[in-house]
Amino acid sequence: DKVLPELIEPYELRVAKLREFLEDVKPSLHYDIVPLADPFGPSVTDPNLQCLVVSEETHRGGEAVNRKRLENGLPELALHEIQLMKDPDHSQNEEEKISSSSLRQRLLGTLLQPPRHNPTLPSRPYVIGLTGGTGSGKTSIAKLLGHLGAFVIDADKLGHAVYVPGSPAYEQVVAAFGAEILNEDGTINRKVLGAKVFGNQERLKSLTDIVWPEIARMVREQIQEADAQGKAVCVLDAAVLLE
């Protein structure tokens, strides 16, 4: 349940920082850094452990560890509680303690790296990709950027347009999946088509190999339209943009 998990640093980098910290605090310290594959890690299976460091908010977790250890026939650990440092600069919607979650929230709206200069890309309009899963807030952000003057391209709407009779992808989809996906009026029944590809990676790839290039072509047309309208910024709202 971490806030903004996409902005959590890679495991290898976090281990390197932890190792640097431990060596800085006490170079003679012997330690093992162990990746956790579950909420407990080695704390409930390692018979050599004697103490568990907890905070006020993780004390209940320490008690849960001891219950698990007793179930596993291991002695309880001493629970050593430490106080968490307060963050004097935390904002109203951030945690009081010094927290990586707060640091990730502060990264929102900042450039992680400067835009790469690519001579093959036109300088205008500047195209921003907006992606994320259902409920992530894409639509709200796209509307906000649209109100600020950006030209918004909704890839989902283009996805619907791809299946319209007469469109380049229509004949290919019908040829690949059969006439049984058609409604009486000749339009593609997306529910029937969806049932055919659901859980079948090979069929799904066959469909996306037809549909995605056509959506990409329509997106390029929309970007040209944005340029024709003199728009400086173009936002592409697409759930599977990276894929």
PDB file of N, CA, C and O in Angstrom, residues 176-225:
ATOM      1  N   ALA A 176      -9.567 -12.033 -39.168  1.00  0.00           N
ATOM      2  CA  ALA A 176      -8.791 -12.794 -38.182  1.00  0.00           C
ATOM      3  C   ALA A 176      -9.678 -13.526 -37.184  1.00  0.00           C
ATOM      4  O   ALA A 176      -9.331 -14.624 -36.730  1.00  0.00           O
ATOM      5  N   PHE A 177     -10.857 -12.948 -36.835  1.00  0.00           N
ATOM      6  CA  PHE A 177     -11.654 -13.514 -35.743  1.00  0.00           C
ATOM      7  C   PHE A 177     -13.030 -14.024 -36.169  1.00  0.00           C
ATOM      8  O   PHE A 177     -13.780 -14.553 -35.334  1.00  0.00           O
ATOM      9  N   GLY A 178     -13.371 -13.859 -37.438  1.00  0.00           N
ATOM     10  CA  GLY A 178     -14.595 -14.464 -37.944  1.00  0.00           C
ATOM     11  C   GLY A 178     -15.815 -13.560 -37.878  1.00  0.00           C
ATOM     12  O   GLY A 178     -15.866 -12.601 -37.101  1.00  0.00           O
ATOM     13  N   ALA A 179     -16.801 -13.904 -38.702  1.00  0.00           N
ATOM     14  CA  ALA A 179     -18.014 -13.099 -38.812  1.00  0.00           C
ATOM     15  C   ALA A 179     -18.874 -13.172 -37.553  1.00  0.00           C
ATOM     16  O   ALA A 179     -19.783 -12.342 -37.370  1.00  0.00           O
ATOM     17  N   GLU A 180     -18.601 -14.146 -36.668  1.00  0.00           N
ATOM     18  CA  GLU A 180     -19.419 -14.275 -35.451  1.00  0.00           C
ATOM     19  C   GLU A 180     -19.199 -13.123 -34.479  1.00  0.00           C
ATOM     20  O   GLU A 180     -19.962 -12.985 -33.510  1.00  0.00           O
ATOM     21  N   ILE A 181     -18.178 -12.288 -34.712  1.00  0.00           N
ATOM     22  CA  ILE A 181     -17.955 -11.132 -33.831  1.00  0.00           C
ATOM     23  C   ILE A 181     -18.790  -9.926 -34.269  1.00  0.00           C
ATOM     24  O   ILE A 181     -18.749  -8.874 -33.617  1.00  0.00           O
ATOM     25  N   LEU A 182     -19.565 -10.084 -35.354  1.00  0.00           N
ATOM     26  CA  LEU A 182     -20.324  -8.952 -35.899  1.00  0.00           C
ATOM     27  C   LEU A 182     -21.743  -8.904 -35.345  1.00  0.00           C
ATOM     28  O   LEU A 182     -22.384  -9.936 -35.135  1.00  0.00           O
ATOM     29  N   ASN A 183     -22.237  -7.691 -35.123  1.00  0.00           N
ATOM     30  CA  ASN A 183     -23.647  -7.473 -34.819  1.00  0.00           C
ATOM     31  C   ASN A 183     -24.451  -7.550 -36.118  1.00  0.00           C
ATOM     32  O   ASN A 183     -23.887  -7.608 -37.222  1.00  0.00           O
ATOM     33  N   GLU A 184     -25.766  -7.510 -35.996  1.00  0.00           N
ATOM     34  CA  GLU A 184     -26.617  -7.592 -37.187  1.00  0.00           C
ATOM     35  C   GLU A 184     -26.380  -6.441 -38.151  1.00  0.00           C
ATOM     36  O   GLU A 184     -26.528  -6.588 -39.363  1.00  0.00           O
ATOM     37  N   ASP A 185     -26.016  -5.276 -37.599  1.00  0.00           N
ATOM     38  CA  ASP A 185     -25.797  -4.107 -38.468  1.00  0.00           C
ATOM     39  C   ASP A 185     -24.381  -4.057 -39.046  1.00  0.00           C
ATOM     40  O   ASP A 185     -24.000  -3.079 -39.696  1.00  0.00           O
ATOM     41  N   GLY A 186     -23.586  -5.108 -38.788  1.00  0.00           N
ATOM     42  CA  GLY A 186     -22.243  -5.168 -39.361  1.00  0.00           C
ATOM     43  C   GLY A 186     -21.147  -4.578 -38.492  1.00  0.00           C
ATOM     44  O   GLY A 186     -19.963  -4.682 -38.819  1.00  0.00           O
ATOM     45  N   THR A 187     -21.536  -3.952 -37.386  1.00  0.00           N
ATOM     46  CA  THR A 187     -20.510  -3.412 -36.474  1.00  0.00           C
ATOM     47  C   THR A 187     -19.913  -4.546 -35.646  1.00  0.00           C
ATOM     48  O   THR A 187     -20.542  -5.597 -35.448  1.00  0.00           O
ATOM     49  N   ILE A 188     -18.704  -4.334 -35.151  1.00  0.00           N
ATOM     50  CA  ILE A 188     -18.018  -5.353 -34.351  1.00  0.00           C
ATOM     51  C   ILE A 188     -18.548  -5.322 -32.920  1.00  0.00           C
ATOM     52  O   ILE A 188     -18.618  -4.259 -32.299  1.00  0.00           O
ATOM     53  N   ASN A 189     -18.947  -6.477 -32.433  1.00  0.00           N
ATOM     54  CA  ASN A 189     -19.387  -6.611 -31.044  1.00  0.00           C
ATOM     55  C   ASN A 189     -18.137  -6.792 -30.179  1.00  0.00           C
ATOM     56  O   ASN A 189     -17.533  -7.865 -30.157  1.00  0.00           O
ATOM     57  N   ARG A 190     -17.753  -5.741 -29.486  1.00  0.00           N
ATOM     58  CA  ARG A 190     -16.478  -5.776 -28.759  1.00  0.00           C
ATOM     59  C   ARG A 190     -16.515  -6.744 -27.571  1.00  0.00           C
ATOM     60  O   ARG A 190     -15.476  -7.256 -27.164  1.00  0.00           O
ATOM     61  N   LYS A 191     -17.715  -6.988 -27.034  1.00  0.00           N
ATOM     62  CA  LYS A 191     -17.821  -7.963 -25.938  1.00  0.00           C
ATOM     63  C   LYS A 191     -17.521  -9.372 -26.435  1.00  0.00           C
ATOM     64  O   LYS A 191     -16.810 -10.143 -25.786  1.00  0.00           O
ATOM     65  N   VAL A 192     -18.066  -9.713 -27.600  1.00  0.00           N
ATOM     66  CA  VAL A 192     -17.813 -11.031 -28.186  1.00  0.00           C
ATOM     67  C   VAL A 192     -16.342 -11.164 -28.558  1.00  0.00           C
ATOM     68  O   VAL A 192     -15.704 -12.191 -28.313  1.00  0.00           O
ATOM     69  N   LEU A 193     -15.787 -10.100 -29.154  1.00  0.00           N
ATOM     70  CA  LEU A 193     -14.372 -10.100 -29.523  1.00  0.00           C
ATOM     71  C   LEU A 193     -13.500 -10.231 -28.273  1.00  0.00           C
ATOM     72  O   LEU A 193     -12.525 -10.995 -28.255  1.00  0.00           O
ATOM     73  N   GLY A 194     -13.884  -9.495 -27.217  1.00  0.00           N
ATOM     74  CA  GLY A 194     -13.125  -9.544 -25.968  1.00  0.00           C
ATOM     75  C   GLY A 194     -13.103 -10.937 -25.369  1.00  0.00           C
ATOM     76  O   GLY A 194     -12.082 -11.393 -24.846  1.00  0.00           O
ATOM     77  N   ALA A 195     -14.248 -11.635 -25.459  1.00  0.00           N
ATOM     78  CA  ALA A 195     -14.338 -13.007 -24.918  1.00  0.00           C
ATOM     79  C   ALA A 195     -13.417 -13.952 -25.677  1.00  0.00           C
ATOM     80  O   ALA A 195     -12.882 -14.904 -25.104  1.00  0.00           O
ATOM     81  N   LYS A 196     -13.197 -13.660 -26.964  1.00  0.00           N
ATOM     82  CA  LYS A 196     -12.338 -14.517 -27.772  1.00  0.00           C
ATOM     83  C   LYS A 196     -10.858 -14.372 -27.393  1.00  0.00           C
ATOM     84  O   LYS A 196     -10.085 -15.331 -27.493  1.00  0.00           O
ATOM     85  N   VAL A 197     -10.461 -13.180 -26.970  1.00  0.00           N
ATOM     86  CA  VAL A 197      -9.037 -12.940 -26.691  1.00  0.00           C
ATOM     87  C   VAL A 197      -8.719 -12.994 -25.202  1.00  0.00           C
ATOM     88  O   VAL A 197      -7.544 -13.073 -24.822  1.00  0.00           O
ATOM     89  N   PHE A 198      -9.751 -12.958 -24.358  1.00  0.00           N
ATOM     90  CA  PHE A 198      -9.525 -12.926 -22.905  1.00  0.00           C
ATOM     91  C   PHE A 198      -8.796 -14.190 -22.450  1.00  0.00           C
ATOM     92  O   PHE A 198      -9.231 -15.311 -22.709  1.00  0.00           O
ATOM     93  N   GLY A 199      -7.660 -14.007 -21.784  1.00  0.00           N
ATOM     94  CA  GLY A 199      -6.893 -15.133 -21.249  1.00  0.00           C
ATOM     95  C   GLY A 199      -6.094 -15.887 -22.291  1.00  0.00           C
ATOM     96  O   GLY A 199      -5.425 -16.875 -21.971  1.00  0.00           O
ATOM     97  N   ASN A 200      -6.127 -15.433 -23.554  1.00  0.00           N
ATOM     98  CA  ASN A 200      -5.369 -16.099 -24.623  1.00  0.00           C
ATOM     99  C   ASN A 200      -4.348 -15.116 -25.183  1.00  0.00           C
ATOM    100  O   ASN A 200      -4.686 -14.249 -26.001  1.00  0.00           O
ATOM    101  N   GLN A 201      -3.116 -15.235 -24.727  1.00  0.00           N
ATOM    102  CA  GLN A 201      -2.080 -14.264 -25.101  1.00  0.00           C
ATOM    103  C   GLN A 201      -1.824 -14.240 -26.606  1.00  0.00           C
ATOM    104  O   GLN A 201      -1.576 -13.183 -27.189  1.00  0.00           O
ATOM    105  N   GLU A 202      -1.911 -15.405 -27.240  1.00  0.00           N
ATOM    106  CA  GLU A 202      -1.636 -15.470 -28.681  1.00  0.00           C
ATOM    107  C   GLU A 202      -2.697 -14.705 -29.469  1.00  0.00           C
ATOM    108  O   GLU A 202      -2.384 -13.916 -30.371  1.00  0.00           O
ATOM    109  N   ARG A 203      -3.982 -14.931 -29.108  1.00  0.00           N
ATOM    110  CA  ARG A 203      -5.062 -14.219 -29.799  1.00  0.00           C
ATOM    111  C   ARG A 203      -5.033 -12.725 -29.491  1.00  0.00           C
ATOM    112  O   ARG A 203      -5.303 -11.905 -30.361  1.00  0.00           O
ATOM    113  N   LEU A 204      -4.719 -12.397 -28.229  1.00  0.00           N
ATOM    114  CA  LEU A 204      -4.640 -10.983 -27.851  1.00  0.00           C
ATOM    115  C   LEU A 204      -3.568 -10.275 -28.658  1.00  0.00           C
ATOM    116  O   LEU A 204      -3.764  -9.156 -29.138  1.00  0.00           O
ATOM    117  N   LYS A 205      -2.417 -10.940 -28.835  1.00  0.00           N
ATOM    118  CA  LYS A 205      -1.332 -10.337 -29.625  1.00  0.00           C
ATOM    119  C   LYS A 205      -1.757 -10.173 -31.080  1.00  0.00           C
ATOM    120  O   LYS A 205      -1.427  -9.156 -31.722  1.00  0.00           O
ATOM    121  N   SER A 206      -2.498 -11.153 -31.607  1.00  0.00           N
ATOM    122  CA  SER A 206      -2.992 -11.031 -32.985  1.00  0.00           C
ATOM    123  C   SER A 206      -3.859  -9.786 -33.140  1.00  0.00           C
ATOM    124  O   SER A 206      -3.777  -9.069 -34.144  1.00  0.00           O
ATOM    125  N   LEU A 207      -4.697  -9.539 -32.107  1.00  0.00           N
ATOM    126  CA  LEU A 207      -5.578  -8.371 -32.156  1.00  0.00           C
ATOM    127  C   LEU A 207      -4.789  -7.074 -32.035  1.00  0.00           C
ATOM    128  O   LEU A 207      -4.988  -6.140 -32.829  1.00  0.00           O
ATOM    129  N   THR A 208      -3.887  -7.017 -31.046  1.00  0.00           N
ATOM    130  CA  THR A 208      -3.131  -5.767 -30.854  1.00  0.00           C
ATOM    131  C   THR A 208      -2.189  -5.494 -32.028  1.00  0.00           C
ATOM    132  O   THR A 208      -1.924  -4.338 -32.350  1.00  0.00           O
ATOM    133  N   ASP A 209      -1.699  -6.555 -32.683  1.00  0.00           N
ATOM    134  CA  ASP A 209      -0.840  -6.355 -33.863  1.00  0.00           C
ATOM    135  C   ASP A 209      -1.609  -5.687 -34.996  1.00  0.00           C
ATOM    136  O   ASP A 209      -1.022  -5.006 -35.845  1.00  0.00           O
ATOM    137  N   ILE A 210      -2.935  -5.883 -35.005  1.00  0.00           N
ATOM    138  CA  ILE A 210      -3.775  -5.225 -36.021  1.00  0.00           C
ATOM    139  C   ILE A 210      -4.149  -3.815 -35.580  1.00  0.00           C
ATOM    140  O   ILE A 210      -4.025  -2.850 -36.350  1.00  0.00           O
ATOM    141  N   VAL A 211      -4.601  -3.715 -34.329  1.00  0.00           N
ATOM    142  CA  VAL A 211      -5.236  -2.482 -33.848  1.00  0.00           C
ATOM    143  C   VAL A 211      -4.234  -1.399 -33.462  1.00  0.00           C
ATOM    144  O   VAL A 211      -4.411  -0.226 -33.807  1.00  0.00           O
ATOM    145  N   TRP A 212      -3.182  -1.770 -32.718  1.00  0.00           N
ATOM    146  CA  TRP A 212      -2.275  -0.744 -32.189  1.00  0.00           C
ATOM    147  C   TRP A 212      -1.571   0.095 -33.272  1.00  0.00           C
ATOM    148  O   TRP A 212      -1.484   1.316 -33.137  1.00  0.00           O
ATOM    149  N   PRO A 213      -1.062  -0.530 -34.359  1.00  0.00           N
ATOM    150  CA  PRO A 213      -0.440   0.313 -35.396  1.00  0.00           C
ATOM    151  C   PRO A 213      -1.421   1.319 -35.999  1.00  0.00           C
ATOM    152  O   PRO A 213      -1.043   2.451 -36.330  1.00  0.00           O
ATOM    153  N   GLU A 214      -2.682   0.904 -36.119  1.00  0.00           N
ATOM    154  CA  GLU A 214      -3.691   1.813 -36.677  1.00  0.00           C
ATOM    155  C   GLU A 214      -3.972   2.961 -35.701  1.00  0.00           C
ATOM    156  O   GLU A 214      -4.129   4.119 -36.111  1.00  0.00           O
ATOM    157  N   ILE A 215      -4.055   2.645 -34.396  1.00  0.00           N
ATOM    158  CA  ILE A 215      -4.238   3.710 -33.390  1.00  0.00           C
ATOM    159  C   ILE A 215      -3.052   4.665 -33.431  1.00  0.00           C
ATOM    160  O   ILE A 215      -3.223   5.889 -33.359  1.00  0.00           O
ATOM    161  N   ALA A 216      -1.833   4.110 -33.561  1.00  0.00           N
ATOM    162  CA  ALA A 216      -0.625   4.952 -33.625  1.00  0.00           C
ATOM    163  C   ALA A 216      -0.683   5.896 -34.830  1.00  0.00           C
ATOM    164  O   ALA A 216      -0.311   7.070 -34.729  1.00  0.00           O
ATOM    165  N   ARG A 217      -1.185   5.383 -35.967  1.00  0.00           N
ATOM    166  CA  ARG A 217      -1.319   6.225 -37.165  1.00  0.00           C
ATOM    167  C   ARG A 217      -2.302   7.365 -36.899  1.00  0.00           C
ATOM    168  O   ARG A 217      -2.053   8.527 -37.262  1.00  0.00           O
ATOM    169  N   MET A 218      -3.431   7.026 -36.238  1.00  0.00           N
ATOM    170  CA  MET A 218      -4.436   8.054 -35.938  1.00  0.00           C
ATOM    171  C   MET A 218      -3.888   9.075 -34.945  1.00  0.00           C
ATOM    172  O   MET A 218      -4.208  10.264 -35.033  1.00  0.00           O
ATOM    173  N   VAL A 219      -3.072   8.623 -34.010  1.00  0.00           N
ATOM    174  CA  VAL A 219      -2.451   9.545 -33.052  1.00  0.00           C
ATOM    175  C   VAL A 219      -1.555  10.537 -33.779  1.00  0.00           C
ATOM    176  O   VAL A 219      -1.584  11.744 -33.503  1.00  0.00           O
ATOM    177  N   ARG A 220      -0.762  10.025 -34.731  1.00  0.00           N
ATOM    178  CA  ARG A 220       0.125  10.924 -35.495  1.00  0.00           C
ATOM    179  C   ARG A 220      -0.691  11.968 -36.270  1.00  0.00           C
ATOM    180  O   ARG A 220      -0.298  13.135 -36.372  1.00  0.00           O
ATOM    181  N   GLU A 221      -1.837  11.539 -36.801  1.00  0.00           N
ATOM    182  CA  GLU A 221      -2.716  12.496 -37.504  1.00  0.00           C
ATOM    183  C   GLU A 221      -3.219  13.572 -36.545  1.00  0.00           C
ATOM    184  O   GLU A 221      -3.276  14.755 -36.894  1.00  0.00           O
ATOM    185  N   GLN A 222      -3.574  13.148 -35.326  1.00  0.00           N
ATOM    186  CA  GLN A 222      -4.067  14.100 -34.325  1.00  0.00           C
ATOM    187  C   GLN A 222      -2.970  15.089 -33.915  1.00  0.00           C
ATOM    188  O   GLN A 222      -3.244  16.276 -33.694  1.00  0.00           O
ATOM    189  N   ILE A 223      -1.743  14.595 -33.801  1.00  0.00           N
ATOM    190  CA  ILE A 223      -0.621  15.493 -33.451  1.00  0.00           C
ATOM    191  C   ILE A 223      -0.430  16.530 -34.557  1.00  0.00           C
ATOM    192  O   ILE A 223      -0.182  17.712 -34.276  1.00  0.00           O
ATOM    193  N   GLN A 224      -0.567  16.096 -35.814  1.00  0.00           N
ATOM    194  CA  GLN A 224      -0.470  17.039 -36.935  1.00  0.00           C
ATOM    195  C   GLN A 224      -1.597  18.066 -36.867  1.00  0.00           C
ATOM    196  O   GLN A 224      -1.401  19.248 -37.172  1.00  0.00           O
ATOM    197  N   GLU A 225      -2.791  17.616 -36.445  1.00  0.00           N
ATOM    198  CA  GLU A 225      -3.931  18.529 -36.296  1.00  0.00           C
ATOM    199  C   GLU A 225      -3.653  19.554 -35.207  1.00  0.00           C
ATOM    200  O   GLU A 225      -3.980  20.740 -35.336  1.00  0.00           O
TER     201      GLU A 225
END
